[in-house]
PDB file of C-alpha atoms in Angstrom:
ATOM      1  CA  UNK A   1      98.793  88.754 136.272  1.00 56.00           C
ATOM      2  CA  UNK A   2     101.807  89.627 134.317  1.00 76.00           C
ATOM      3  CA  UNK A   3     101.930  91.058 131.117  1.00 90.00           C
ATOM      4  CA  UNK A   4     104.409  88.849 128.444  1.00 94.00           C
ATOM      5  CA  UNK A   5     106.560  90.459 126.025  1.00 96.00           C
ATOM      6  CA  UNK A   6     105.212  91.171 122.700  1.00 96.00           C
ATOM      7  CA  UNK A   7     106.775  90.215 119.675  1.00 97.00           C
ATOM      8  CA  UNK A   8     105.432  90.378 115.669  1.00 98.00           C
ATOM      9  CA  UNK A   9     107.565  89.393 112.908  1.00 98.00           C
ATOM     10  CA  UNK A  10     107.261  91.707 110.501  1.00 97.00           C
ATOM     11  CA  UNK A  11     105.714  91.643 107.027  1.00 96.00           C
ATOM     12  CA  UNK A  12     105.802  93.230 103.269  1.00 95.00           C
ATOM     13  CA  UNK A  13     103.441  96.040 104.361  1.00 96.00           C
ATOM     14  CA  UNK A  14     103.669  95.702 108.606  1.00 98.00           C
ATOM     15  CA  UNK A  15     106.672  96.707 110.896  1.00 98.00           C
ATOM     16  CA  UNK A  16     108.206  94.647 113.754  1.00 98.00           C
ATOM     17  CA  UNK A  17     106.851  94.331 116.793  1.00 98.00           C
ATOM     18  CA  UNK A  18     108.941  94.060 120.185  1.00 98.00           C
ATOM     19  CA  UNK A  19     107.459  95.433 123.686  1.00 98.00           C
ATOM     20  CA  UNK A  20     109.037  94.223 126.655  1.00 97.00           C
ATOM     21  CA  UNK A  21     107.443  95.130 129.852  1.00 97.00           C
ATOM     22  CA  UNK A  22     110.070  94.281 132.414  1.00 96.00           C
ATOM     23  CA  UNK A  23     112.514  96.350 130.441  1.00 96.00           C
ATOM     24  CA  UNK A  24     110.119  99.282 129.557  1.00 97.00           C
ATOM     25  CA  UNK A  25     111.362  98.974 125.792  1.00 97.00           C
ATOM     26  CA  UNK A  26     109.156  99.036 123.007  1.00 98.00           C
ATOM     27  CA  UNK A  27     110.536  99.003 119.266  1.00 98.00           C
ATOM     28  CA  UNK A  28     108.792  99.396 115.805  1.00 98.00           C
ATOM     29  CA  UNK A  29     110.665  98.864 113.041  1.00 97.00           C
ATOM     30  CA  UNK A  30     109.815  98.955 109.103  1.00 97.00           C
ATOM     31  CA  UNK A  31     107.004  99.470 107.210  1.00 97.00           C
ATOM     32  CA  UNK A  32     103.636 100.520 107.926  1.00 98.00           C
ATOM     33  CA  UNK A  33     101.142 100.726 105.279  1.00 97.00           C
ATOM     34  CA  UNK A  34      98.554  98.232 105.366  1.00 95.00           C
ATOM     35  CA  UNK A  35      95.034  98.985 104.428  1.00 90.00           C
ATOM     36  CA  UNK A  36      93.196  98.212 107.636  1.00 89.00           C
ATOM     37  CA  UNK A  37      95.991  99.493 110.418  1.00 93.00           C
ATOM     38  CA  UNK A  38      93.435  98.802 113.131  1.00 91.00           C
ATOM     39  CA  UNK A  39      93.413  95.657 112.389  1.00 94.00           C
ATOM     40  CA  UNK A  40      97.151  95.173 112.676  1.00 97.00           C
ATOM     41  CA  UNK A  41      97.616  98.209 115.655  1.00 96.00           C
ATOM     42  CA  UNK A  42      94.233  96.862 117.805  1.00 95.00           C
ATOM     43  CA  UNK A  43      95.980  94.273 119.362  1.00 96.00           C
ATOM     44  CA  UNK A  44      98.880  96.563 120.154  1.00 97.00           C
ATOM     45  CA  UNK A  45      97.073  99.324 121.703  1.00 96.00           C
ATOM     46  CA  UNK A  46      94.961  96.627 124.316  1.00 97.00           C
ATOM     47  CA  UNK A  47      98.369  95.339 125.052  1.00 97.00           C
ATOM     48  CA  UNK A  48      99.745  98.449 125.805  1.00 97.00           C
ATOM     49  CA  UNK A  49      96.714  99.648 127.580  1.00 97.00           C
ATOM     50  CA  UNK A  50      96.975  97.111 130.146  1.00 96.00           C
ATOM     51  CA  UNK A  51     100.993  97.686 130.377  1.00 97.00           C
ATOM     52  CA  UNK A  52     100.101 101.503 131.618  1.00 96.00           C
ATOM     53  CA  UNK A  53      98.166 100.006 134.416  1.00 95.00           C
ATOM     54  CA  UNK A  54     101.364  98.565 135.837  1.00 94.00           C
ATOM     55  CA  UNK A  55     104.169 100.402 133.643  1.00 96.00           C
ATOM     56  CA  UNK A  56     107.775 100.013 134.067  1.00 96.00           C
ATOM     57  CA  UNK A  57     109.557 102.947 136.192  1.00 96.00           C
ATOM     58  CA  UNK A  58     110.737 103.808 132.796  1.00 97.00           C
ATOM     59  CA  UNK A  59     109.447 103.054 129.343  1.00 98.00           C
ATOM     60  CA  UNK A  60     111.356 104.308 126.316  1.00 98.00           C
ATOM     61  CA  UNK A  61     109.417 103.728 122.847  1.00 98.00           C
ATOM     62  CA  UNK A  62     111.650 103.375 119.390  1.00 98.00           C
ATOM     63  CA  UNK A  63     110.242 103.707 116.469  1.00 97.00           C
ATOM     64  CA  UNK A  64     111.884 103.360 112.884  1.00 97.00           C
ATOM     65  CA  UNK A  65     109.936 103.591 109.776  1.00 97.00           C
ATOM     66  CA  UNK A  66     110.794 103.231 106.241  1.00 95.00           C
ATOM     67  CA  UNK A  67     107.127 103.742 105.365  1.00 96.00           C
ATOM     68  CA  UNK A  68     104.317 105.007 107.087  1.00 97.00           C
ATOM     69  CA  UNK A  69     100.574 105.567 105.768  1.00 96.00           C
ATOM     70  CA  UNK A  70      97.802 107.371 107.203  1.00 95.00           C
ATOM     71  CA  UNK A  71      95.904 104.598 108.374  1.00 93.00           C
ATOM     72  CA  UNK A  72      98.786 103.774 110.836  1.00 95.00           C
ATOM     73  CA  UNK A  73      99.597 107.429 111.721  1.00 95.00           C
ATOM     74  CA  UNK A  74      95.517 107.239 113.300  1.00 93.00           C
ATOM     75  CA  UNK A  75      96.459 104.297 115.537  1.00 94.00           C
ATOM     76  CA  UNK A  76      99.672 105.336 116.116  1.00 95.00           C
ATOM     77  CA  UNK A  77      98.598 108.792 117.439  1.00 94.00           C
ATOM     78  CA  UNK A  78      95.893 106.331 119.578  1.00 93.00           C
ATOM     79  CA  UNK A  79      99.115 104.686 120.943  1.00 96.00           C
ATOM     80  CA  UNK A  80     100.953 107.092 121.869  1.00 96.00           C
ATOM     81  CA  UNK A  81      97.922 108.741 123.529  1.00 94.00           C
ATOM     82  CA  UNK A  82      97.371 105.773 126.028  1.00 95.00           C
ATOM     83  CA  UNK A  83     101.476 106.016 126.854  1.00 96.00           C
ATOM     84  CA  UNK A  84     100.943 109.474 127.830  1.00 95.00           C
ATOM     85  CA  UNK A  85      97.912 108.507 130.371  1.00 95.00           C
ATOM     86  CA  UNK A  86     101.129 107.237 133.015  1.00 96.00           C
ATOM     87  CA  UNK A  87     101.863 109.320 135.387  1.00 92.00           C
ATOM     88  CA  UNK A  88     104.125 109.711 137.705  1.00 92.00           C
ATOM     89  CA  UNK A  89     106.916 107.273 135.753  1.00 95.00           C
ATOM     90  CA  UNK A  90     109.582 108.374 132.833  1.00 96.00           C
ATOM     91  CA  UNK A  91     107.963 107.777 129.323  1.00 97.00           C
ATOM     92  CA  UNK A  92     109.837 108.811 126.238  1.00 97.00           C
ATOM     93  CA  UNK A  93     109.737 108.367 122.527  1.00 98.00           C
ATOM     94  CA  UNK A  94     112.411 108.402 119.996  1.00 98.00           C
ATOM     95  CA  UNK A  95     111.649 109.005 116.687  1.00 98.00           C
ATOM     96  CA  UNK A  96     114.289 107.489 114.594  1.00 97.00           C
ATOM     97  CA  UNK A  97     114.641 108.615 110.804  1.00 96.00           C
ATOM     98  CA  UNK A  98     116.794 106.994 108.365  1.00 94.00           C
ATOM     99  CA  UNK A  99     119.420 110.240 106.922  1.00 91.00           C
ATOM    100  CA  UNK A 100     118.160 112.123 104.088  1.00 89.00           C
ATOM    101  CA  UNK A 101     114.147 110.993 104.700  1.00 93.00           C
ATOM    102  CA  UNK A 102     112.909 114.563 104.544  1.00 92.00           C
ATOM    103  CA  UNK A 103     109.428 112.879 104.843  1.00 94.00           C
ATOM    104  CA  UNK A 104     109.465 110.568 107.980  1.00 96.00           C
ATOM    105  CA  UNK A 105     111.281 113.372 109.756  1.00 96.00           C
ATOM    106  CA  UNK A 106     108.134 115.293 109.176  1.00 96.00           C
ATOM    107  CA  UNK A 107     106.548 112.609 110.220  1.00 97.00           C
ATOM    108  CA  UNK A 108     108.266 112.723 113.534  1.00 97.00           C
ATOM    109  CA  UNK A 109     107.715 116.341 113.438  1.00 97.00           C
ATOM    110  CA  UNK A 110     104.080 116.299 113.574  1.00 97.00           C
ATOM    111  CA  UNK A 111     103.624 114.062 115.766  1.00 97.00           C
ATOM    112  CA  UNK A 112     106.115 115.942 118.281  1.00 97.00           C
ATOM    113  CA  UNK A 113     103.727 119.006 117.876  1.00 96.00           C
ATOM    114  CA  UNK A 114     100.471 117.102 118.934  1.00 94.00           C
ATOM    115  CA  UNK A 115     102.234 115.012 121.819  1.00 94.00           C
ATOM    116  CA  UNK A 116     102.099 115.814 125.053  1.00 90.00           C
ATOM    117  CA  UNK A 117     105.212 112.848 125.357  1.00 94.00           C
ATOM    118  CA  UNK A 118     109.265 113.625 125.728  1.00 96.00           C
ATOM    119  CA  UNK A 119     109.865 112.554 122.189  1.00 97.00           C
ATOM    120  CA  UNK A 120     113.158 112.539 120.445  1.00 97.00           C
ATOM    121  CA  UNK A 121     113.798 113.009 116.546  1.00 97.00           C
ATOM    122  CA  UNK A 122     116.828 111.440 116.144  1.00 97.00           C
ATOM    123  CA  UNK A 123     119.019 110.874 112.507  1.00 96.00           C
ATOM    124  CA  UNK A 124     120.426 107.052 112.073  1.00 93.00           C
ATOM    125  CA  UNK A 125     122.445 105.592 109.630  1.00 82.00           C
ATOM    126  CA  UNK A 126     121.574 101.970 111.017  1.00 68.00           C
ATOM    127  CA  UNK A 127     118.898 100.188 112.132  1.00 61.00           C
TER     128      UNK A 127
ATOM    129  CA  UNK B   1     106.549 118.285  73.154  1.00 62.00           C
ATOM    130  CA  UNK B   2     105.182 116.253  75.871  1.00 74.00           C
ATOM    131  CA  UNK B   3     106.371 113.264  76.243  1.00 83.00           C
ATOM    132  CA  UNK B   4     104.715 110.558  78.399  1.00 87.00           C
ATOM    133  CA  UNK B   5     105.839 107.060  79.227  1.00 91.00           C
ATOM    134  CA  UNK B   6     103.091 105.124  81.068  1.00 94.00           C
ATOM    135  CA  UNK B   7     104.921 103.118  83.658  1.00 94.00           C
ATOM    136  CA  UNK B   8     101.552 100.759  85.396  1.00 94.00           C
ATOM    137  CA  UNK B   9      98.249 100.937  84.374  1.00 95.00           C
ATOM    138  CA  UNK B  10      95.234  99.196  85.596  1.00 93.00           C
ATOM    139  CA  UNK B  11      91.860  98.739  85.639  1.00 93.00           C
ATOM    140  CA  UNK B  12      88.871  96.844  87.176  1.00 90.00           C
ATOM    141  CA  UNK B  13      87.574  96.040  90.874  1.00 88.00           C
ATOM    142  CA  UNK B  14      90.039  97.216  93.482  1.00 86.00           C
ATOM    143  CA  UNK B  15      90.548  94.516  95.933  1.00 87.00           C
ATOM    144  CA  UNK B  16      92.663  94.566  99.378  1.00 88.00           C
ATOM    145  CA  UNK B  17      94.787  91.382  97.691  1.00 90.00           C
ATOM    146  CA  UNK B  18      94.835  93.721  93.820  1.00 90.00           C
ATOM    147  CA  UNK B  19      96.271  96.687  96.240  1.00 90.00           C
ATOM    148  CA  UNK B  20      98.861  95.141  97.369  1.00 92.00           C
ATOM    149  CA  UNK B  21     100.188  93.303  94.464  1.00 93.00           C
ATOM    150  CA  UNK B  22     100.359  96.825  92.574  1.00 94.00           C
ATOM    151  CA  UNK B  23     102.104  98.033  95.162  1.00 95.00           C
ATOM    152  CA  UNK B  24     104.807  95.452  94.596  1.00 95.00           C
ATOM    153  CA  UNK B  25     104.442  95.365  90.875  1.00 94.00           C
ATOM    154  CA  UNK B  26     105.523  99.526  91.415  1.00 94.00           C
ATOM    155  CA  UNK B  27     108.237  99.351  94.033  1.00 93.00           C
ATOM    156  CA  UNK B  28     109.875  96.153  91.604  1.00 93.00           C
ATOM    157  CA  UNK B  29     109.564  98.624  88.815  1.00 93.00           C
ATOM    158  CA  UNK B  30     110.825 101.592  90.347  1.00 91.00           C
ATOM    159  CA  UNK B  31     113.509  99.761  91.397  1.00 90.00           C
ATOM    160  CA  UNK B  32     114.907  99.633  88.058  1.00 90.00           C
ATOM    161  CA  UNK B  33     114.347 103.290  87.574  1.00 89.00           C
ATOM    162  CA  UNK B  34     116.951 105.675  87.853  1.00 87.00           C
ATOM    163  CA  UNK B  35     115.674 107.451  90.195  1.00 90.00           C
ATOM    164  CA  UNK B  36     117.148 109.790  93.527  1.00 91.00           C
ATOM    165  CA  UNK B  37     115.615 107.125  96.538  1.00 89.00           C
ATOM    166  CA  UNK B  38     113.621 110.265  97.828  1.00 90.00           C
ATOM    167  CA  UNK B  39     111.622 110.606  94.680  1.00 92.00           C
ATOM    168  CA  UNK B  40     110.983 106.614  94.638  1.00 93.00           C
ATOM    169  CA  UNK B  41     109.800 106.985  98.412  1.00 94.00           C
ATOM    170  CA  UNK B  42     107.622 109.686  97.685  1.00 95.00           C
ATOM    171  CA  UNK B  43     105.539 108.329  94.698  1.00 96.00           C
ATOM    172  CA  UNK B  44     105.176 105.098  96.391  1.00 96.00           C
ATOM    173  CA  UNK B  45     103.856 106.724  99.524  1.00 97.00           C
ATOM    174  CA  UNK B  46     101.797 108.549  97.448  1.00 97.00           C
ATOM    175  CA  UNK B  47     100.604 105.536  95.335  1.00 97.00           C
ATOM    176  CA  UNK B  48     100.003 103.999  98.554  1.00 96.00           C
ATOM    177  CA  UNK B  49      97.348 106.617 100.096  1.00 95.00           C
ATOM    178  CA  UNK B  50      95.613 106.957  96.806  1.00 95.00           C
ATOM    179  CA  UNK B  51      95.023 102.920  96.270  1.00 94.00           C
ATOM    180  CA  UNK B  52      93.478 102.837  99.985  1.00 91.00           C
ATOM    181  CA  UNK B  53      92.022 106.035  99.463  1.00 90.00           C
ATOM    182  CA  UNK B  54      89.290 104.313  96.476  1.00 89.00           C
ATOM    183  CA  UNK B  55      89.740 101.117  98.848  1.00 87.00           C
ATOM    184  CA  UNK B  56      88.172 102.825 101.757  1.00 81.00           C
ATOM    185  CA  UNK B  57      85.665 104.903  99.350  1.00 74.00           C
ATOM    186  CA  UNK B  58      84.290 101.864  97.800  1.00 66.00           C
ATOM    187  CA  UNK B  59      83.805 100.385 101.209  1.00 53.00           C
ATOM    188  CA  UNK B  60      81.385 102.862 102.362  1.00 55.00           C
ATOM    189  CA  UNK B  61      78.914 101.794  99.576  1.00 51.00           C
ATOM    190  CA  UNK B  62      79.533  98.446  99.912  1.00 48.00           C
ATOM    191  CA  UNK B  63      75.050  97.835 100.182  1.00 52.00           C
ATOM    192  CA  UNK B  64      73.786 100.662  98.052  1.00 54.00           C
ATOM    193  CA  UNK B  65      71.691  99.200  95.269  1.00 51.00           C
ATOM    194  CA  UNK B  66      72.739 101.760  93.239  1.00 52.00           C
ATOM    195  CA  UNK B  67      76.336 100.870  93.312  1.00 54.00           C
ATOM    196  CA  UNK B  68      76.638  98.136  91.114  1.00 61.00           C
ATOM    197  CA  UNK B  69      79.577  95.905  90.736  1.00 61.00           C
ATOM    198  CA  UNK B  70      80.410  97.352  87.421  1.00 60.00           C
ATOM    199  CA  UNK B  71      80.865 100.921  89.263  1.00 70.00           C
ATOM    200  CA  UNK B  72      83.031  99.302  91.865  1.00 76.00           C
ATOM    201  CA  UNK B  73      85.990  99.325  89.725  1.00 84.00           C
ATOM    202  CA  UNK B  74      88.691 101.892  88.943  1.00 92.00           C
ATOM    203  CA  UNK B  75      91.257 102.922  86.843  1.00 94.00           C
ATOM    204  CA  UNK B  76      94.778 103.799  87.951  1.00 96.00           C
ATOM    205  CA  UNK B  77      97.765 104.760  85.345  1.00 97.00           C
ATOM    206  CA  UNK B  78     101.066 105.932  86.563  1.00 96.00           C
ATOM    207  CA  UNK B  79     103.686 107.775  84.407  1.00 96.00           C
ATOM    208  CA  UNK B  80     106.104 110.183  83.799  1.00 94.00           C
ATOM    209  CA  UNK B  81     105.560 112.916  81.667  1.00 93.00           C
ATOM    210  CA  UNK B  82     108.430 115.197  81.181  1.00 89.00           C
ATOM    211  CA  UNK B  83     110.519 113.765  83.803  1.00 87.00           C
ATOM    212  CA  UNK B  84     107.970 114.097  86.509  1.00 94.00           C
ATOM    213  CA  UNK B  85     105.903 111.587  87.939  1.00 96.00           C
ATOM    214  CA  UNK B  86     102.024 111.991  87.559  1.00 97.00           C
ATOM    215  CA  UNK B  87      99.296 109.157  89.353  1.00 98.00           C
ATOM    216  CA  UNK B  88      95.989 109.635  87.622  1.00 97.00           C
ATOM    217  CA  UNK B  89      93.337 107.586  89.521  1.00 96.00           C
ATOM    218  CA  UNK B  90      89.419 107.681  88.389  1.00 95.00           C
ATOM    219  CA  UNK B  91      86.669 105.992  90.327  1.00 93.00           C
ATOM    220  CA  UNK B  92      82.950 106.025  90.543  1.00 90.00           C
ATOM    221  CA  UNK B  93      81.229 108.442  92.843  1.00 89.00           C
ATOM    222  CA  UNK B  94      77.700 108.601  94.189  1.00 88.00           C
ATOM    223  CA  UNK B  95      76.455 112.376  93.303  1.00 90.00           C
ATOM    224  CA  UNK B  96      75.240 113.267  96.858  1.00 89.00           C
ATOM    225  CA  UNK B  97      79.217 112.463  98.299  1.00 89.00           C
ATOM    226  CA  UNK B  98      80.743 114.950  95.717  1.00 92.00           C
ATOM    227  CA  UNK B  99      79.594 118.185  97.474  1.00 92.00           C
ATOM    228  CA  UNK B 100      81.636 117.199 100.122  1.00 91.00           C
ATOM    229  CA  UNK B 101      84.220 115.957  98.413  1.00 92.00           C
ATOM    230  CA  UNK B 102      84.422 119.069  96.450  1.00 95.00           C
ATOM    231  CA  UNK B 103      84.883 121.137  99.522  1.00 94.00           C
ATOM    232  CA  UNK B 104      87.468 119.054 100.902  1.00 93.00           C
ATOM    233  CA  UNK B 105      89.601 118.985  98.130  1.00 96.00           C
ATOM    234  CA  UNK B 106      89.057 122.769  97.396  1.00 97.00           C
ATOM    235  CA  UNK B 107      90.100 123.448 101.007  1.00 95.00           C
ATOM    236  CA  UNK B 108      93.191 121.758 101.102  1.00 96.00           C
ATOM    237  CA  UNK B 109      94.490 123.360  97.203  1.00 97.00           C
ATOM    238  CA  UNK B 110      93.831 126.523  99.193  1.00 98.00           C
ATOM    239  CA  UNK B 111      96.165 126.200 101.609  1.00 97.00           C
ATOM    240  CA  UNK B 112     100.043 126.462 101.647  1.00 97.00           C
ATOM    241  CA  UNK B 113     102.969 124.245 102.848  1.00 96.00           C
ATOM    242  CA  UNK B 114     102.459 125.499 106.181  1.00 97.00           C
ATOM    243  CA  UNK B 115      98.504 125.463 106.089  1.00 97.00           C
ATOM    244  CA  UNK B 116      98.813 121.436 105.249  1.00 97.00           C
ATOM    245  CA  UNK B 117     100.813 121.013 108.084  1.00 97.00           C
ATOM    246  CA  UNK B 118      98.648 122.273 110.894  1.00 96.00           C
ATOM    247  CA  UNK B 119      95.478 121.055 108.534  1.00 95.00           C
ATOM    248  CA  UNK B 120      97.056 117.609 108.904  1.00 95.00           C
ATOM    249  CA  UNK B 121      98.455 117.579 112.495  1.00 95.00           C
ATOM    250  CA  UNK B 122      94.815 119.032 114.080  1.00 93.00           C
ATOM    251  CA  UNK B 123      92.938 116.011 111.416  1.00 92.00           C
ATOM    252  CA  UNK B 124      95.394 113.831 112.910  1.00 92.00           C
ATOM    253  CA  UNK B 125      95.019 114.674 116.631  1.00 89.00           C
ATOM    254  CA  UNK B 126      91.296 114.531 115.860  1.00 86.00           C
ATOM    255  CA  UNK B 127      91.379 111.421 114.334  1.00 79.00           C
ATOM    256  CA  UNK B 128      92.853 109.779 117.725  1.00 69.00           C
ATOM    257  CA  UNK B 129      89.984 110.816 119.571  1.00 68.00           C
ATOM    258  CA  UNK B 130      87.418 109.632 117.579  1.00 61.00           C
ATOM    259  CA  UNK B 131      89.541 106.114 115.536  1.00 53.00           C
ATOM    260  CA  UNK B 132      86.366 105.803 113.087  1.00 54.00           C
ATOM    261  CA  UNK B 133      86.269 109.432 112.268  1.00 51.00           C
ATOM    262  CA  UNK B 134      87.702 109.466 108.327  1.00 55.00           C
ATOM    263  CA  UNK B 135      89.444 112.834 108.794  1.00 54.00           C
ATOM    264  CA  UNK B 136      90.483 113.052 105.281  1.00 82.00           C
ATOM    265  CA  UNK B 137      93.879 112.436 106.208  1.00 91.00           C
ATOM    266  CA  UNK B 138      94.844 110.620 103.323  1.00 93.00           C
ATOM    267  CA  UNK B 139      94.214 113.378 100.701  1.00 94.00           C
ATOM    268  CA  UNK B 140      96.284 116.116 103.104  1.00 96.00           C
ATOM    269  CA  UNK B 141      99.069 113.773 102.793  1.00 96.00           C
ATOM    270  CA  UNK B 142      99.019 113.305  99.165  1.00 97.00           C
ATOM    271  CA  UNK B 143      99.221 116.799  98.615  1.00 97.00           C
ATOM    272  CA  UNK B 144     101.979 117.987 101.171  1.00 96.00           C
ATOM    273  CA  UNK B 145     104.062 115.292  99.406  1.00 96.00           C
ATOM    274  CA  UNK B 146     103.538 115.590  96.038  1.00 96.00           C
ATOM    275  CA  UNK B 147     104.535 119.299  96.475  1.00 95.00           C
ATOM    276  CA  UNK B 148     101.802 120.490  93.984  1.00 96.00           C
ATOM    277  CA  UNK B 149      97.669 121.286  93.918  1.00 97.00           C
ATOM    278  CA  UNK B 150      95.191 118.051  93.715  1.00 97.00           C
ATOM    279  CA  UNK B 151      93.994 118.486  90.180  1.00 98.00           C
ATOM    280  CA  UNK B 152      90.450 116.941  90.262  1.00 98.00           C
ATOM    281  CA  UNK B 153      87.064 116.531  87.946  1.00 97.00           C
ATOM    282  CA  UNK B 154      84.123 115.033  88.592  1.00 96.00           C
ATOM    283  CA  UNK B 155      81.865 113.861  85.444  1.00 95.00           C
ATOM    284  CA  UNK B 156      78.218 112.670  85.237  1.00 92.00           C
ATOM    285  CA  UNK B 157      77.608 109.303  84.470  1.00 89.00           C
ATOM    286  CA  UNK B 158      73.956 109.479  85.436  1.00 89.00           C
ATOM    287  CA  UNK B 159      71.829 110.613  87.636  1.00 89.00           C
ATOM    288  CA  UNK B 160      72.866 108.846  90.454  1.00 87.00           C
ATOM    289  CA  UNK B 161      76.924 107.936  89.594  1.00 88.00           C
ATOM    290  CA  UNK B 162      79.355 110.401  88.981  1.00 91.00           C
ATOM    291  CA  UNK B 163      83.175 109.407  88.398  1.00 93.00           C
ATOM    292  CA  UNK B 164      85.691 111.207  90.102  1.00 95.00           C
ATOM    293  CA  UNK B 165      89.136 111.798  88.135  1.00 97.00           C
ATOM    294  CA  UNK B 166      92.143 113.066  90.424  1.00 97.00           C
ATOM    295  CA  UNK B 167      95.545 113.775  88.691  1.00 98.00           C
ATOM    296  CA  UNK B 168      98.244 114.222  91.141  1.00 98.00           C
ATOM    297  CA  UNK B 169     101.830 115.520  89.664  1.00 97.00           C
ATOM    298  CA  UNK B 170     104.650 114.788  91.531  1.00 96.00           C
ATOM    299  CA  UNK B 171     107.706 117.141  92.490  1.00 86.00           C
TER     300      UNK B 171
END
């Protein structure tokens, strides 16, 4: 069975959602601070559990946040974990900062010290 | 002299659908501050992690007897006293959690900028393995952004309840 592409409008407190699984491209865009992010990252994480089973030859992950609580950071980290289960194909992660936001580049920066992922920090002035 | 404009203030029983409509009420406001965008972004994340924070708090108790609806509420005021923005949040605490609490927030005023950092990044790792573990990440946060120490009290209400006052200044 083939897995279909993901998409999730976002909302006041939830980011975008777009994984496409013939492409290997996965975006998340906006903000991230809802109270419960399991609820909201739960579904994410079983889709992209069964997308590692049968990944792409190679998957490139952007992400782009204006806010980001703690809550999310947890599942995120959980996320990112499963992605870094594939073996043997290209996975990569580009962390994407708006300029001047000292605090999701340290954002990006932690999470590029606990990941065992090629992940990218990368400055934008447009999303 | 000090001089201290209260920008929201609030109290009563902190709902998920209460959260987020002071977290609009603040962004609207802020948005007619003049203020740099960075120091907006910060005191909303901030404001943010400290509303969830007595969310999530409250939502362990949720059965006890002794945690009545009355001690289910909070207070939350947000101002800025001499140009600086300070979040003073107070919520009801049952005695046996404050030990720990205590320790917690002692630990992380001990540390430094970098001392946050890895504090954070091994809770955060951590908290991955284990997604119901409550690694305190929310309080590590808060203080590696607001730049200063987590100025906390806890008072007795009774035997049982104790209210815990946090004051967090904001570079």
């Amino acid at each position: 069975m083939s897995l279909t592409a993901l998409h999730i409008s976002p909302t006041a407190f939830t980011p975008e959602v777009k994984f496409d699984p013939i492409a290997g491209k996965f975006e998340i865009k906006g903000r991230s601070i809802p109270e419960n992010a399991h609820e909201f990252y739960n579904p994410l994480i079983d889709w992209v559990k069964m997308y590692s089973e049968n990944p792409a030859d190679s998957t490139s992950v952007d992400v782009y946040f204006e806010y980001l609580n703690t809550s999310s950071s947890k599942s995120l980290m959980h996320l990112f974990n499963i992605l870094g289960t594939i073996s043997g194909k290209q996975v990569s992660i580009n962390w994407l900062h708006a300029k001047d936001d000292n605090a999701m580049k340290e954002a990006g920066e932690d999470f590029n010290t606990i990941i065992n992922l090629p992940f990218n920090i990368v400055e934008t002035d447009t999303i | 002299m000090e001089e201290e404009n209260v920008i929201l203030s609030f109290k009563g029983i902190i709902t998920a659908d209460l959260l987020t409509s002071v977290l609009h009420l603040m962004e609207a406001k802020m948005e007619t501050m003049e203020e740099p965008p960075q120091t907006r972004k910060r005191v909303f994340s901030i404001l943010v992690e400290c509303l969830q924070n007595i969310y999530h708090h409250l939502d362990d108790n949720p059965t006890e007897a002794d945690f009545e609806a009355h001690n289910r509420s909070a207070v939350v005021l947000i101002s800025k006293v001499n140009n600086q923005f300070l979040i003073r949040t107070g919520n009801c605490i049952n005695i046996p959690k404050i030990m720990e609490l205590k320790e917690r927030l002692d630990m992380i005023n001990s540390l430094d900028k970098d001392g946050l950092r890895e504090m954070y990044q091994t809770s955060l790792s951590e908290a991955a393995m284990s997604p119901k573990a409550t690694a305190g990440l929310g309080m590590i946060d808060i203080a590696r952004k607001s730049g200063n120490k987590l100025d906390y009290e806890f008072l007795e209400i009774d035997s049982k309840i104790g209210f815990f006052c946090l004051n967090i200044l904001i570079d």
